[in-house]
Structures are given as structure tokens and as C-alpha cells.
């Protein structure tokens, strides 16, 4: 994400922006959280007021000019204090867990929304997006937003507690402005409780975050691969599983903090009760009003310490939220499924009479292009000539300015063409498999593929011997140091996916660039044999591939006139 200097955001618009990201269920739960915080603040006031008869027996505390009637007897008065204090601590503990649940659920929802929108976004909308920015918006950027969301919840609790405590303190004694902050050190120590488990949860959190970054790497190119294999829903479910683990990790971290705070507050309650009980038995000086107001104000000190940090988190969340909204605002290009997965293949050649690409490649005009089952078309040209843009059109993912085609005697507009080639395969340049093992990678492309079919596809692309030489076979991990596959081997693995897919049209955009020239020709020739019902389109800078292609299209940037098609070349 590009760094920019921002002035401090106006709280009101920022608050409205955060509210706009909430669904109805989240808003209702926040309202319940506010009510719980108010009850918690009132319970804290009751616990504070219950200290007065313990500090000075027989002393009557006035509240707003009225004398509060409390039961006689030290044990009864101590019991009231302990019950009220324990209730306050439990309410705070419950509120902290509820806040953690709100924040973790909000994080999971933000991640799901932006990831689903990226998978459904039009490719032109991602033209200016970098992989790093997309990785950021899917991972760390969400964390910044959630920190701001948590800061809002903390500020809300601080405001409620401050309002109740200051109001009661004023009613007890308007002239008292000083109080003792005995629990300030305890608030700091609370975050040191359960340190070992917090470290373990944090390590797992980092591991899952790293996995999310890996899934997000090179997203625009990978997106073509995902769509062509129709695996959007599988990708979403896998992403949701990792996102749920991250949300649970966040919840557990906050729950541990809440548990530590609970233990410390219960210890503080016992200590204060013992001290006040001894003071009452020893008939100390009358300090009831002073201690009452002091404790009321002292309860605010932890919030005052955290308020500055909360505002800093809130300011940091503003640009992160803007970036998230920009990606969530992307349109959608995904077409609802209208055809079964195993639809009938093309019976005859698909003739594309004319394609006019969108700006800035509007001057590139392409003449008749014949995509016949079992044939291979080679597309060559200098960088920037529009080869990848043409492949996006042929994949049905980007609508061109002009399109005219015919298949089996039927005239096709672009919508009909897109439906015809929907069962396709697009392997883009520099895309690497992101699954865990070779088996996972092949099953992702064709879930019903048997182990025998997987091995056959690997033999077809020249990768079986390499994997059989190892101990793991199909369960070889793709990114382990011990069995790391080379760039060429990873490309062979992606081509094995294409064989298992058996698509109508297979688009290989520099998908064999890591292979040497001889291996490249051999693999492509094998693909033609194994895909007799597939129209194979290959983009390459190596014109030597014309030896195994039926047709060759050389792309350039002519001022006018369609580009000529090369004559079909014999095998």
C-alpha cells in the first residue's frame, strides 16, 4: 500500500464510515455491548459505595443530599462489597470477551467481503493493482481496521465508565477532586498473565497470516487460472477456513487478556476488602467520602492510559479503511452458471471473424482466428503488442470493443462465446501452484481424478519420474526445502492440471517459458495428443514452436488493417 500523509481524520465521518461497514446483526450486538458496559459501570459504583461503612462504621454516606441506608454489621457490609465487586469484575470480563468476539467476527466478515469481491472483480479493474497491495488489503490492512474497531469499543466503554463514575463522585462530594490510583500498576500487570499461551497463540497467528500472504501473491494472474477452472467457491471456502483460524486466534488473545484482568481484579477486591475490614475494626479516621471518590476516579486511570493509544489506532485505521472500501467497491464480472460442468464439446471449429481490443490497444485489429478442437494456435509478438489482452478476451474474461464469431453454423456474440468456452483452462505467465502438495494441486483442477489419472497426467508432462524418485510421491509438498520443485517443474504441474481438466479451450500465456526449447516442443506436442477435443492457444516469444502449431498469429501495432493470419503449417 502506498504511503501517504494524512491529516488527523475527523472523528464524525470516520465513525460513520465504521458504522457503514457493520451489518444489522453486528449493530444489534454492539447495542447489547453498550448496555452491558453501562451495567458494569453501575456495578462498579455500587462496589465503591459499599466501601464506606467498612472504612468508618456508623458513617452515613450522602448521595445527592440523601442519606444511603446500608445494613449494620461488618460481615454484612463486607458481603455486600464482595458481591458487588465480584459482579463488577465478572461483568467486565464478560464485556471484554464480547468485545473480542465482536472484533474477531468483524475481521472475518471484512476479509470474506474483500476476498470474494476480488475473485468476482472485472480484470480491467485490477489493471493498476499490485500483488503487494492486494496481499496487504487481504492481510495486514484488515488488522489495522480491526484495531481501529476495537479502539472504538474501548473508547465507548471509557466514555460510559467516566460518565457514570464522575456523576456519582459529584453527587457524593462536589468539593473532592483528588483520589488515590491504587489499581494503576495492576492494570499494567494484567497483560503479563498467561504469557506462554499468548506467545503460542501469537506464533500460530503469524503462521496463518503468512499463509494468507502466500494465497494472495500474484493475485491478478492467478485469478485467470482460478476462473478458467471454475474454482472460485473452492478458493473462498479455503480462505474462509484460514480466516476463521485467524479470528479464533485474535479472540483467544483478547480472552487471555480478559482472564488476566479478572484474576488481578479479584485479587484487588480481596486486598481492598481486607484492608477496609481491618480499618473498620480498628475504628480509623472518617475517610469514607474521600476513599469513595478516590476509588471512583481511580477506576478511570486505566482508561485514561489507554485512551491515547486508542486514538492512535483510530487514526491509523482511517487510510486502511479507505483502501478496503476501494477494493470492496470493485464491480463483478462473474457470470452465474448456466451450463452443466460436463457440457458437450465443440463439434466444429470456432471461427472468430473479428476482435477489436479495448484502449490502449484499440489500434490492434485481429483478422480471422480459427480455434478448432485438437488444433494448436501459436501467438507471437513483441512485448506490449496485446497478446495477454487477446488471451483475456479469448478466455471470456474481458469483453472486447468489437467481436464477431461463428461455431457449428451459429453466429455468436460475446456472451454466447463466453458461455461456449466457459469450461476452459487459462495458465498465465509466472503463475505458480499455491496448493500444499502435488495431490492437492491436481485434485483442485479435477476433484474426481483418480490417483492413476493423476500419475498419467504427470507422465504426459514429464514430471512423474521426478516425483516417483522421492519418498512422498503425490504427497510431495510444493514449497518444502527438501523437495522444492523448479520453475520448469511447477509449470509442468500446471500443464498436468490442464490435461485433467479436459477443457474446450486451453490458453497458455508463456506457460512453458521456464522449459528449454526441446522440452517445450515435446510437452506441447503431448498436450495436443492428450486433448483431442481442446482448442489449444499458446503465447510464446519462441517462433520455433511454429513447428508443432497448426496456425501462427504474429501480433504488432499496425496503424490500420487487420493482422494477417499465417497459413496453417503441417506438423
PDB file of C-alpha atoms in Angstrom, residues 29-300:
ATOM      1  CA  UNK A  29     -24.630  -6.862  19.282  1.00  0.00           C
ATOM      2  CA  UNK A  30     -22.863  -3.528  19.765  1.00  0.00           C
ATOM      3  CA  UNK A  31     -26.040  -2.110  21.336  1.00  0.00           C
ATOM      4  CA  UNK A  32     -26.061  -5.054  23.748  1.00  0.00           C
ATOM      5  CA  UNK A  33     -22.392  -4.400  24.439  1.00  0.00           C
ATOM      6  CA  UNK A  34     -23.200  -0.772  25.332  1.00  0.00           C
ATOM      7  CA  UNK A  35     -25.920  -1.913  27.725  1.00  0.00           C
ATOM      8  CA  UNK A  36     -23.526  -4.421  29.323  1.00  0.00           C
ATOM      9  CA  UNK A  37     -20.886  -1.681  29.713  1.00  0.00           C
ATOM     10  CA  UNK A  38     -23.416   0.597  31.402  1.00  0.00           C
ATOM     11  CA  UNK A  39     -24.467  -2.153  33.828  1.00  0.00           C
ATOM     12  CA  UNK A  40     -20.796  -2.871  34.503  1.00  0.00           C
ATOM     13  CA  UNK A  41     -20.127   0.795  35.317  1.00  0.00           C
ATOM     14  CA  UNK A  42     -23.088   0.874  37.689  1.00  0.00           C
ATOM     15  CA  UNK A  43     -21.883  -2.315  39.392  1.00  0.00           C
ATOM     16  CA  UNK A  44     -18.508  -0.667  39.910  1.00  0.00           C
ATOM     17  CA  UNK A  45     -20.204   2.309  41.555  1.00  0.00           C
ATOM     18  CA  UNK A  46     -22.153   0.017  43.907  1.00  0.00           C
ATOM     19  CA  UNK A  47     -18.920  -1.741  44.892  1.00  0.00           C
ATOM     20  CA  UNK A  48     -17.270   1.626  45.610  1.00  0.00           C
ATOM     21  CA  UNK A  49     -20.175   2.949  47.686  1.00  0.00           C
ATOM     22  CA  UNK A  50     -20.232  -0.315  49.677  1.00  0.00           C
ATOM     23  CA  UNK A  51     -16.749   0.546  50.999  1.00  0.00           C
ATOM     24  CA  UNK A  52     -17.988   3.467  53.116  1.00  0.00           C
ATOM     25  CA  UNK A  53     -19.396   1.538  56.119  1.00  0.00           C
ATOM     26  CA  UNK A  54     -16.263  -0.639  56.118  1.00  0.00           C
ATOM     27  CA  UNK A  55     -13.967   2.382  56.283  1.00  0.00           C
ATOM     28  CA  UNK A  56     -15.851   4.073  59.128  1.00  0.00           C
ATOM     29  CA  UNK A  57     -18.575   2.128  60.894  1.00  0.00           C
ATOM     30  CA  UNK A  58     -21.667   4.160  61.568  1.00  0.00           C
ATOM     31  CA  UNK A  59     -20.774   6.767  58.965  1.00  0.00           C
ATOM     32  CA  UNK A  60     -23.706   7.673  56.755  1.00  0.00           C
ATOM     33  CA  UNK A  61     -22.845   8.400  53.143  1.00  0.00           C
ATOM     34  CA  UNK A  62     -24.867  11.076  51.425  1.00  0.00           C
ATOM     35  CA  UNK A  63     -25.622  10.875  47.730  1.00  0.00           C
ATOM     36  CA  UNK A  64     -27.168  13.950  46.175  1.00  0.00           C
ATOM     37  CA  UNK A  65     -28.215  15.207  49.580  1.00  0.00           C
ATOM     38  CA  UNK A  66     -29.904  11.939  50.575  1.00  0.00           C
ATOM     39  CA  UNK A  67     -28.555   9.519  53.150  1.00  0.00           C
ATOM     40  CA  UNK A  68     -27.991   5.986  51.874  1.00  0.00           C
ATOM     41  CA  UNK A  69     -29.382   3.318  54.189  1.00  0.00           C
ATOM     42  CA  UNK A  70     -26.976   0.374  54.463  1.00  0.00           C
ATOM     43  CA  UNK A  71     -27.296  -2.681  56.748  1.00  0.00           C
ATOM     44  CA  UNK A  72     -25.453  -2.798  60.077  1.00  0.00           C
ATOM     45  CA  UNK A  73     -22.779  -5.327  60.895  1.00  0.00           C
ATOM     46  CA  UNK A  74     -19.284  -5.658  59.481  1.00  0.00           C
ATOM     47  CA  UNK A  75     -19.828  -9.074  57.955  1.00  0.00           C
ATOM     48  CA  UNK A  76     -22.994  -7.998  56.133  1.00  0.00           C
ATOM     49  CA  UNK A  77     -21.328  -4.853  54.865  1.00  0.00           C
ATOM     50  CA  UNK A  78     -18.249  -6.799  53.724  1.00  0.00           C
ATOM     51  CA  UNK A  79     -20.513  -9.323  51.990  1.00  0.00           C
ATOM     52  CA  UNK A  80     -22.252  -6.530  50.063  1.00  0.00           C
ATOM     53  CA  UNK A  81     -18.892  -5.150  48.972  1.00  0.00           C
ATOM     54  CA  UNK A  82     -17.541  -8.538  47.891  1.00  0.00           C
ATOM     55  CA  UNK A  83     -20.699  -9.471  45.971  1.00  0.00           C
ATOM     56  CA  UNK A  84     -20.856  -6.120  44.187  1.00  0.00           C
ATOM     57  CA  UNK A  85     -17.141  -6.177  43.386  1.00  0.00           C
ATOM     58  CA  UNK A  86     -17.184  -9.745  42.103  1.00  0.00           C
ATOM     59  CA  UNK A  87     -20.227  -8.875  39.987  1.00  0.00           C
ATOM     60  CA  UNK A  88     -18.390  -5.873  38.571  1.00  0.00           C
ATOM     61  CA  UNK A  89     -15.297  -7.969  37.749  1.00  0.00           C
ATOM     62  CA  UNK A  90     -17.389 -10.672  36.081  1.00  0.00           C
ATOM     63  CA  UNK A  91     -19.289  -8.094  34.049  1.00  0.00           C
ATOM     64  CA  UNK A  92     -16.023  -6.551  32.862  1.00  0.00           C
ATOM     65  CA  UNK A  93     -14.684  -9.993  31.986  1.00  0.00           C
ATOM     66  CA  UNK A  94     -17.852 -10.777  30.044  1.00  0.00           C
ATOM     67  CA  UNK A  95     -17.675  -7.420  28.294  1.00  0.00           C
ATOM     68  CA  UNK A  96     -14.047  -7.949  27.269  1.00  0.00           C
ATOM     69  CA  UNK A  97     -14.864 -11.374  25.801  1.00  0.00           C
ATOM     70  CA  UNK A  98     -17.855  -9.914  23.994  1.00  0.00           C
ATOM     71  CA  UNK A  99     -15.643  -7.152  22.560  1.00  0.00           C
ATOM     72  CA  UNK A 100     -13.139  -9.772  21.380  1.00  0.00           C
ATOM     73  CA  UNK A 101     -15.954 -11.733  19.773  1.00  0.00           C
ATOM     74  CA  UNK A 102     -17.253  -8.588  18.047  1.00  0.00           C
ATOM     75  CA  UNK A 103     -13.806  -7.674  16.730  1.00  0.00           C
ATOM     76  CA  UNK A 104     -12.905 -11.193  15.525  1.00  0.00           C
ATOM     77  CA  UNK A 105     -16.270 -11.607  13.812  1.00  0.00           C
ATOM     78  CA  UNK A 106     -15.934  -8.207  12.174  1.00  0.00           C
ATOM     79  CA  UNK A 107     -12.440  -9.122  10.920  1.00  0.00           C
ATOM     80  CA  UNK A 108     -13.686 -12.386   9.390  1.00  0.00           C
ATOM     81  CA  UNK A 109     -16.542 -10.566   7.679  1.00  0.00           C
ATOM     82  CA  UNK A 110     -14.259  -7.851   6.249  1.00  0.00           C
ATOM     83  CA  UNK A 111     -11.865 -10.491   4.908  1.00  0.00           C
ATOM     84  CA  UNK A 112     -14.643 -12.527   3.322  1.00  0.00           C
ATOM     85  CA  UNK A 113     -16.156  -9.466   1.681  1.00  0.00           C
ATOM     86  CA  UNK A 114     -12.975  -8.146   0.084  1.00  0.00           C
ATOM     87  CA  UNK A 115     -11.688 -11.603  -0.946  1.00  0.00           C
ATOM     88  CA  UNK A 116     -14.998 -12.541  -2.563  1.00  0.00           C
ATOM     89  CA  UNK A 117     -15.113  -9.191  -4.366  1.00  0.00           C
ATOM     90  CA  UNK A 118     -11.577  -9.689  -5.688  1.00  0.00           C
ATOM     91  CA  UNK A 119     -12.470 -13.126  -7.059  1.00  0.00           C
ATOM     92  CA  UNK A 120     -15.522 -11.653  -8.792  1.00  0.00           C
ATOM     93  CA  UNK A 121     -13.913  -8.374  -9.946  1.00  0.00           C
ATOM     94  CA  UNK A 122     -13.513  -7.465 -13.643  1.00  0.00           C
ATOM     95  CA  UNK A 123      -9.922  -7.923 -14.776  1.00  0.00           C
ATOM     96  CA  UNK A 124      -9.629  -4.306 -16.044  1.00  0.00           C
ATOM     97  CA  UNK A 125     -10.497  -3.092 -12.536  1.00  0.00           C
ATOM     98  CA  UNK A 126      -7.346  -4.837 -11.273  1.00  0.00           C
ATOM     99  CA  UNK A 127      -5.089  -3.490 -14.013  1.00  0.00           C
ATOM    100  CA  UNK A 128      -3.447  -0.903 -11.741  1.00  0.00           C
ATOM    101  CA  UNK A 129      -3.395  -3.100  -8.633  1.00  0.00           C
ATOM    102  CA  UNK A 130      -0.127  -4.597  -7.476  1.00  0.00           C
ATOM    103  CA  UNK A 131       0.168  -8.004  -5.865  1.00  0.00           C
ATOM    104  CA  UNK A 132       1.700  -6.396  -2.787  1.00  0.00           C
ATOM    105  CA  UNK A 133      -1.261  -4.063  -2.340  1.00  0.00           C
ATOM    106  CA  UNK A 134      -3.745  -6.891  -2.767  1.00  0.00           C
ATOM    107  CA  UNK A 135      -1.803  -9.004  -0.286  1.00  0.00           C
ATOM    108  CA  UNK A 136      -1.867  -6.053   2.091  1.00  0.00           C
ATOM    109  CA  UNK A 137      -5.592  -5.425   1.768  1.00  0.00           C
ATOM    110  CA  UNK A 138      -6.280  -9.104   2.461  1.00  0.00           C
ATOM    111  CA  UNK A 139      -3.988  -9.391   5.488  1.00  0.00           C
ATOM    112  CA  UNK A 140      -2.370  -6.601   7.463  1.00  0.00           C
ATOM    113  CA  UNK A 141      -4.756  -3.901   6.252  1.00  0.00           C
ATOM    114  CA  UNK A 142      -7.677  -5.788   7.819  1.00  0.00           C
ATOM    115  CA  UNK A 143      -5.756  -5.997  11.093  1.00  0.00           C
ATOM    116  CA  UNK A 144      -5.343  -2.221  11.142  1.00  0.00           C
ATOM    117  CA  UNK A 145      -9.073  -1.732  10.550  1.00  0.00           C
ATOM    118  CA  UNK A 146      -9.973  -4.176  13.321  1.00  0.00           C
ATOM    119  CA  UNK A 147      -7.582  -2.439  15.703  1.00  0.00           C
ATOM    120  CA  UNK A 148      -9.439   0.777  14.968  1.00  0.00           C
ATOM    121  CA  UNK A 149     -12.751  -1.029  15.520  1.00  0.00           C
ATOM    122  CA  UNK A 150     -11.513  -2.344  18.880  1.00  0.00           C
ATOM    123  CA  UNK A 151     -10.295   1.136  19.775  1.00  0.00           C
ATOM    124  CA  UNK A 152     -13.810   2.471  19.164  1.00  0.00           C
ATOM    125  CA  UNK A 153     -15.236  -0.154  21.510  1.00  0.00           C
ATOM    126  CA  UNK A 154     -12.657   0.744  24.166  1.00  0.00           C
ATOM    127  CA  UNK A 155     -13.377   4.457  23.841  1.00  0.00           C
ATOM    128  CA  UNK A 156     -17.080   3.700  24.134  1.00  0.00           C
ATOM    129  CA  UNK A 157     -16.523   1.820  27.405  1.00  0.00           C
ATOM    130  CA  UNK A 158     -14.215   4.564  28.685  1.00  0.00           C
ATOM    131  CA  UNK A 159     -16.836   7.220  27.969  1.00  0.00           C
ATOM    132  CA  UNK A 160     -19.596   5.251  29.724  1.00  0.00           C
ATOM    133  CA  UNK A 161     -17.424   4.479  32.752  1.00  0.00           C
ATOM    134  CA  UNK A 162     -16.193   8.056  33.006  1.00  0.00           C
ATOM    135  CA  UNK A 163     -19.704   9.458  32.776  1.00  0.00           C
ATOM    136  CA  UNK A 164     -21.096   7.185  35.492  1.00  0.00           C
ATOM    137  CA  UNK A 165     -18.084   7.499  37.848  1.00  0.00           C
ATOM    138  CA  UNK A 166     -17.779  11.273  37.578  1.00  0.00           C
ATOM    139  CA  UNK A 167     -21.522  11.700  38.028  1.00  0.00           C
ATOM    140  CA  UNK A 168     -21.619   9.639  41.209  1.00  0.00           C
ATOM    141  CA  UNK A 169     -18.427  11.275  42.524  1.00  0.00           C
ATOM    142  CA  UNK A 170     -20.010  14.687  42.090  1.00  0.00           C
ATOM    143  CA  UNK A 171     -23.134  13.536  43.961  1.00  0.00           C
ATOM    144  CA  UNK A 172     -21.033  12.137  46.835  1.00  0.00           C
ATOM    145  CA  UNK A 173     -18.846  15.237  47.299  1.00  0.00           C
ATOM    146  CA  UNK A 174     -18.604  18.028  44.728  1.00  0.00           C
ATOM    147  CA  UNK A 175     -15.602  19.528  46.529  1.00  0.00           C
ATOM    148  CA  UNK A 176     -13.357  16.455  46.341  1.00  0.00           C
ATOM    149  CA  UNK A 177     -11.124  16.417  43.268  1.00  0.00           C
ATOM    150  CA  UNK A 178      -8.305  14.143  44.401  1.00  0.00           C
ATOM    151  CA  UNK A 179      -8.253  10.376  44.770  1.00  0.00           C
ATOM    152  CA  UNK A 180      -5.714   7.581  45.067  1.00  0.00           C
ATOM    153  CA  UNK A 181      -4.927   5.410  41.964  1.00  0.00           C
ATOM    154  CA  UNK A 182      -4.197   2.076  43.731  1.00  0.00           C
ATOM    155  CA  UNK A 183      -5.001  -0.139  40.746  1.00  0.00           C
ATOM    156  CA  UNK A 184      -2.807   1.593  38.172  1.00  0.00           C
ATOM    157  CA  UNK A 185       0.009  -0.942  38.492  1.00  0.00           C
ATOM    158  CA  UNK A 186      -2.433  -3.847  38.358  1.00  0.00           C
ATOM    159  CA  UNK A 187      -3.792  -2.668  35.009  1.00  0.00           C
ATOM    160  CA  UNK A 188      -0.272  -2.856  33.548  1.00  0.00           C
ATOM    161  CA  UNK A 189       0.474  -6.257  35.057  1.00  0.00           C
ATOM    162  CA  UNK A 190      -2.756  -7.730  33.694  1.00  0.00           C
ATOM    163  CA  UNK A 191      -1.227  -8.116  30.249  1.00  0.00           C
ATOM    164  CA  UNK A 192       1.548 -10.332  31.620  1.00  0.00           C
ATOM    165  CA  UNK A 193      -0.809 -13.094  32.735  1.00  0.00           C
ATOM    166  CA  UNK A 194      -0.740 -16.320  30.648  1.00  0.00           C
ATOM    167  CA  UNK A 195       2.323 -15.102  28.759  1.00  0.00           C
ATOM    168  CA  UNK A 196       3.348 -18.531  27.471  1.00  0.00           C
ATOM    169  CA  UNK A 197      -0.040 -19.315  25.956  1.00  0.00           C
ATOM    170  CA  UNK A 198      -0.235 -15.855  24.446  1.00  0.00           C
ATOM    171  CA  UNK A 199       3.158 -16.480  22.793  1.00  0.00           C
ATOM    172  CA  UNK A 200       1.900 -19.779  21.360  1.00  0.00           C
ATOM    173  CA  UNK A 201      -1.296 -18.188  20.048  1.00  0.00           C
ATOM    174  CA  UNK A 202       0.731 -15.333  18.539  1.00  0.00           C
ATOM    175  CA  UNK A 203       3.046 -17.728  16.710  1.00  0.00           C
ATOM    176  CA  UNK A 204       0.094 -19.567  15.194  1.00  0.00           C
ATOM    177  CA  UNK A 205      -1.432 -16.237  14.275  1.00  0.00           C
ATOM    178  CA  UNK A 206       1.743 -15.243  12.401  1.00  0.00           C
ATOM    179  CA  UNK A 207       1.841 -18.617  10.620  1.00  0.00           C
ATOM    180  CA  UNK A 208      -1.749 -18.244   9.411  1.00  0.00           C
ATOM    181  CA  UNK A 209      -1.074 -14.669   8.353  1.00  0.00           C
ATOM    182  CA  UNK A 210       1.909 -15.863   6.307  1.00  0.00           C
ATOM    183  CA  UNK A 211      -0.314 -18.477   4.653  1.00  0.00           C
ATOM    184  CA  UNK A 212      -2.803 -15.760   3.726  1.00  0.00           C
ATOM    185  CA  UNK A 213       0.000 -13.717   2.177  1.00  0.00           C
ATOM    186  CA  UNK A 214       1.036 -16.740   0.109  1.00  0.00           C
ATOM    187  CA  UNK A 215      -2.538 -17.209  -1.105  1.00  0.00           C
ATOM    188  CA  UNK A 216      -2.624 -13.546  -2.087  1.00  0.00           C
ATOM    189  CA  UNK A 217       0.652 -13.495  -4.026  1.00  0.00           C
ATOM    190  CA  UNK A 218       0.381 -12.648  -7.732  1.00  0.00           C
ATOM    191  CA  UNK A 219      -3.394 -12.495  -7.460  1.00  0.00           C
ATOM    192  CA  UNK A 220      -4.337 -10.874 -10.821  1.00  0.00           C
ATOM    193  CA  UNK A 221      -2.584 -13.600 -12.839  1.00  0.00           C
ATOM    194  CA  UNK A 222      -3.740 -16.376 -10.560  1.00  0.00           C
ATOM    195  CA  UNK A 223      -7.315 -15.115 -10.849  1.00  0.00           C
ATOM    196  CA  UNK A 224      -7.457 -16.098 -14.521  1.00  0.00           C
ATOM    197  CA  UNK A 225      -6.347 -19.596 -13.592  1.00  0.00           C
ATOM    198  CA  UNK A 226      -8.970 -19.883 -10.843  1.00  0.00           C
ATOM    199  CA  UNK A 227     -11.794 -18.666 -13.036  1.00  0.00           C
ATOM    200  CA  UNK A 228     -10.938 -20.826 -16.003  1.00  0.00           C
ATOM    201  CA  UNK A 229     -11.037 -23.929 -13.787  1.00  0.00           C
ATOM    202  CA  UNK A 230     -14.241 -22.658 -12.081  1.00  0.00           C
ATOM    203  CA  UNK A 231     -12.735 -22.958  -8.604  1.00  0.00           C
ATOM    204  CA  UNK A 232     -13.910 -19.641  -7.138  1.00  0.00           C
ATOM    205  CA  UNK A 233     -16.071 -21.343  -4.494  1.00  0.00           C
ATOM    206  CA  UNK A 234     -13.274 -23.732  -3.503  1.00  0.00           C
ATOM    207  CA  UNK A 235     -10.870 -20.821  -3.084  1.00  0.00           C
ATOM    208  CA  UNK A 236     -13.411 -18.926  -0.996  1.00  0.00           C
ATOM    209  CA  UNK A 237     -14.004 -21.900   1.322  1.00  0.00           C
ATOM    210  CA  UNK A 238     -10.263 -22.454   1.811  1.00  0.00           C
ATOM    211  CA  UNK A 239      -9.741 -18.771   2.522  1.00  0.00           C
ATOM    212  CA  UNK A 240     -12.647 -18.803   4.988  1.00  0.00           C
ATOM    213  CA  UNK A 241     -11.050 -21.696   6.904  1.00  0.00           C
ATOM    214  CA  UNK A 242      -7.786 -19.779   7.404  1.00  0.00           C
ATOM    215  CA  UNK A 243      -9.702 -16.594   8.176  1.00  0.00           C
ATOM    216  CA  UNK A 244     -11.676 -18.445  10.860  1.00  0.00           C
ATOM    217  CA  UNK A 245      -8.443 -19.656  12.480  1.00  0.00           C
ATOM    218  CA  UNK A 246      -7.136 -16.095  12.473  1.00  0.00           C
ATOM    219  CA  UNK A 247     -10.360 -14.856  14.037  1.00  0.00           C
ATOM    220  CA  UNK A 248     -10.159 -17.541  16.732  1.00  0.00           C
ATOM    221  CA  UNK A 249      -6.526 -16.612  17.402  1.00  0.00           C
ATOM    222  CA  UNK A 250      -7.498 -12.974  17.819  1.00  0.00           C
ATOM    223  CA  UNK A 251     -10.365 -13.951  20.116  1.00  0.00           C
ATOM    224  CA  UNK A 252      -8.098 -16.167  22.199  1.00  0.00           C
ATOM    225  CA  UNK A 253      -5.508 -13.404  22.609  1.00  0.00           C
ATOM    226  CA  UNK A 254      -8.148 -10.992  23.865  1.00  0.00           C
ATOM    227  CA  UNK A 255      -9.746 -13.654  26.061  1.00  0.00           C
ATOM    228  CA  UNK A 256      -6.394 -14.319  27.752  1.00  0.00           C
ATOM    229  CA  UNK A 257      -6.020 -10.607  28.469  1.00  0.00           C
ATOM    230  CA  UNK A 258      -9.546 -10.542  29.891  1.00  0.00           C
ATOM    231  CA  UNK A 259      -8.837 -13.587  32.076  1.00  0.00           C
ATOM    232  CA  UNK A 260      -5.656 -11.995  33.420  1.00  0.00           C
ATOM    233  CA  UNK A 261      -7.567  -8.830  34.208  1.00  0.00           C
ATOM    234  CA  UNK A 262     -10.232 -10.868  36.006  1.00  0.00           C
ATOM    235  CA  UNK A 263      -7.676 -12.600  38.227  1.00  0.00           C
ATOM    236  CA  UNK A 264      -5.990  -9.338  39.128  1.00  0.00           C
ATOM    237  CA  UNK A 265      -9.256  -7.573  39.880  1.00  0.00           C
ATOM    238  CA  UNK A 266     -10.434 -10.413  42.114  1.00  0.00           C
ATOM    239  CA  UNK A 267      -7.105 -10.196  43.950  1.00  0.00           C
ATOM    240  CA  UNK A 268      -7.546  -6.440  44.284  1.00  0.00           C
ATOM    241  CA  UNK A 269     -11.070  -6.935  45.630  1.00  0.00           C
ATOM    242  CA  UNK A 270      -9.822  -9.331  48.305  1.00  0.00           C
ATOM    243  CA  UNK A 271      -6.976  -6.987  49.281  1.00  0.00           C
ATOM    244  CA  UNK A 272      -9.189  -3.894  49.495  1.00  0.00           C
ATOM    245  CA  UNK A 273     -11.870  -5.786  51.418  1.00  0.00           C
ATOM    246  CA  UNK A 274      -9.298  -6.989  53.951  1.00  0.00           C
ATOM    247  CA  UNK A 275      -7.815  -3.518  54.410  1.00  0.00           C
ATOM    248  CA  UNK A 276     -11.189  -1.863  54.791  1.00  0.00           C
ATOM    249  CA  UNK A 277     -12.357  -4.566  57.178  1.00  0.00           C
ATOM    250  CA  UNK A 278      -9.327  -4.015  59.416  1.00  0.00           C
ATOM    251  CA  UNK A 279      -9.807  -0.250  59.241  1.00  0.00           C
ATOM    252  CA  UNK A 280     -13.410  -0.671  60.330  1.00  0.00           C
ATOM    253  CA  UNK A 281     -12.485  -2.941  63.229  1.00  0.00           C
ATOM    254  CA  UNK A 282      -9.803  -0.527  64.366  1.00  0.00           C
ATOM    255  CA  UNK A 283     -12.170   2.456  64.096  1.00  0.00           C
ATOM    256  CA  UNK A 284      -9.886   4.560  61.909  1.00  0.00           C
ATOM    257  CA  UNK A 285     -10.489   8.179  60.998  1.00  0.00           C
ATOM    258  CA  UNK A 286     -13.528   9.050  58.918  1.00  0.00           C
ATOM    259  CA  UNK A 287     -12.254   8.873  55.363  1.00  0.00           C
ATOM    260  CA  UNK A 288     -15.326   7.318  53.729  1.00  0.00           C
ATOM    261  CA  UNK A 289     -16.198  10.080  51.306  1.00  0.00           C
ATOM    262  CA  UNK A 290     -12.566  10.636  50.345  1.00  0.00           C
ATOM    263  CA  UNK A 291     -11.913   6.982  49.596  1.00  0.00           C
ATOM    264  CA  UNK A 292     -15.225   6.608  47.769  1.00  0.00           C
ATOM    265  CA  UNK A 293     -14.463   9.464  45.424  1.00  0.00           C
ATOM    266  CA  UNK A 294     -10.841   8.401  45.123  1.00  0.00           C
ATOM    267  CA  UNK A 295     -11.801   4.903  44.032  1.00  0.00           C
ATOM    268  CA  UNK A 296     -14.388   6.219  41.623  1.00  0.00           C
ATOM    269  CA  UNK A 297     -11.783   8.390  39.965  1.00  0.00           C
ATOM    270  CA  UNK A 298      -9.094   5.737  40.276  1.00  0.00           C
ATOM    271  CA  UNK A 299     -11.199   3.371  38.199  1.00  0.00           C
ATOM    272  CA  UNK A 300     -10.780   5.798  35.317  1.00  0.00           C
TER     273      UNK A 300
END
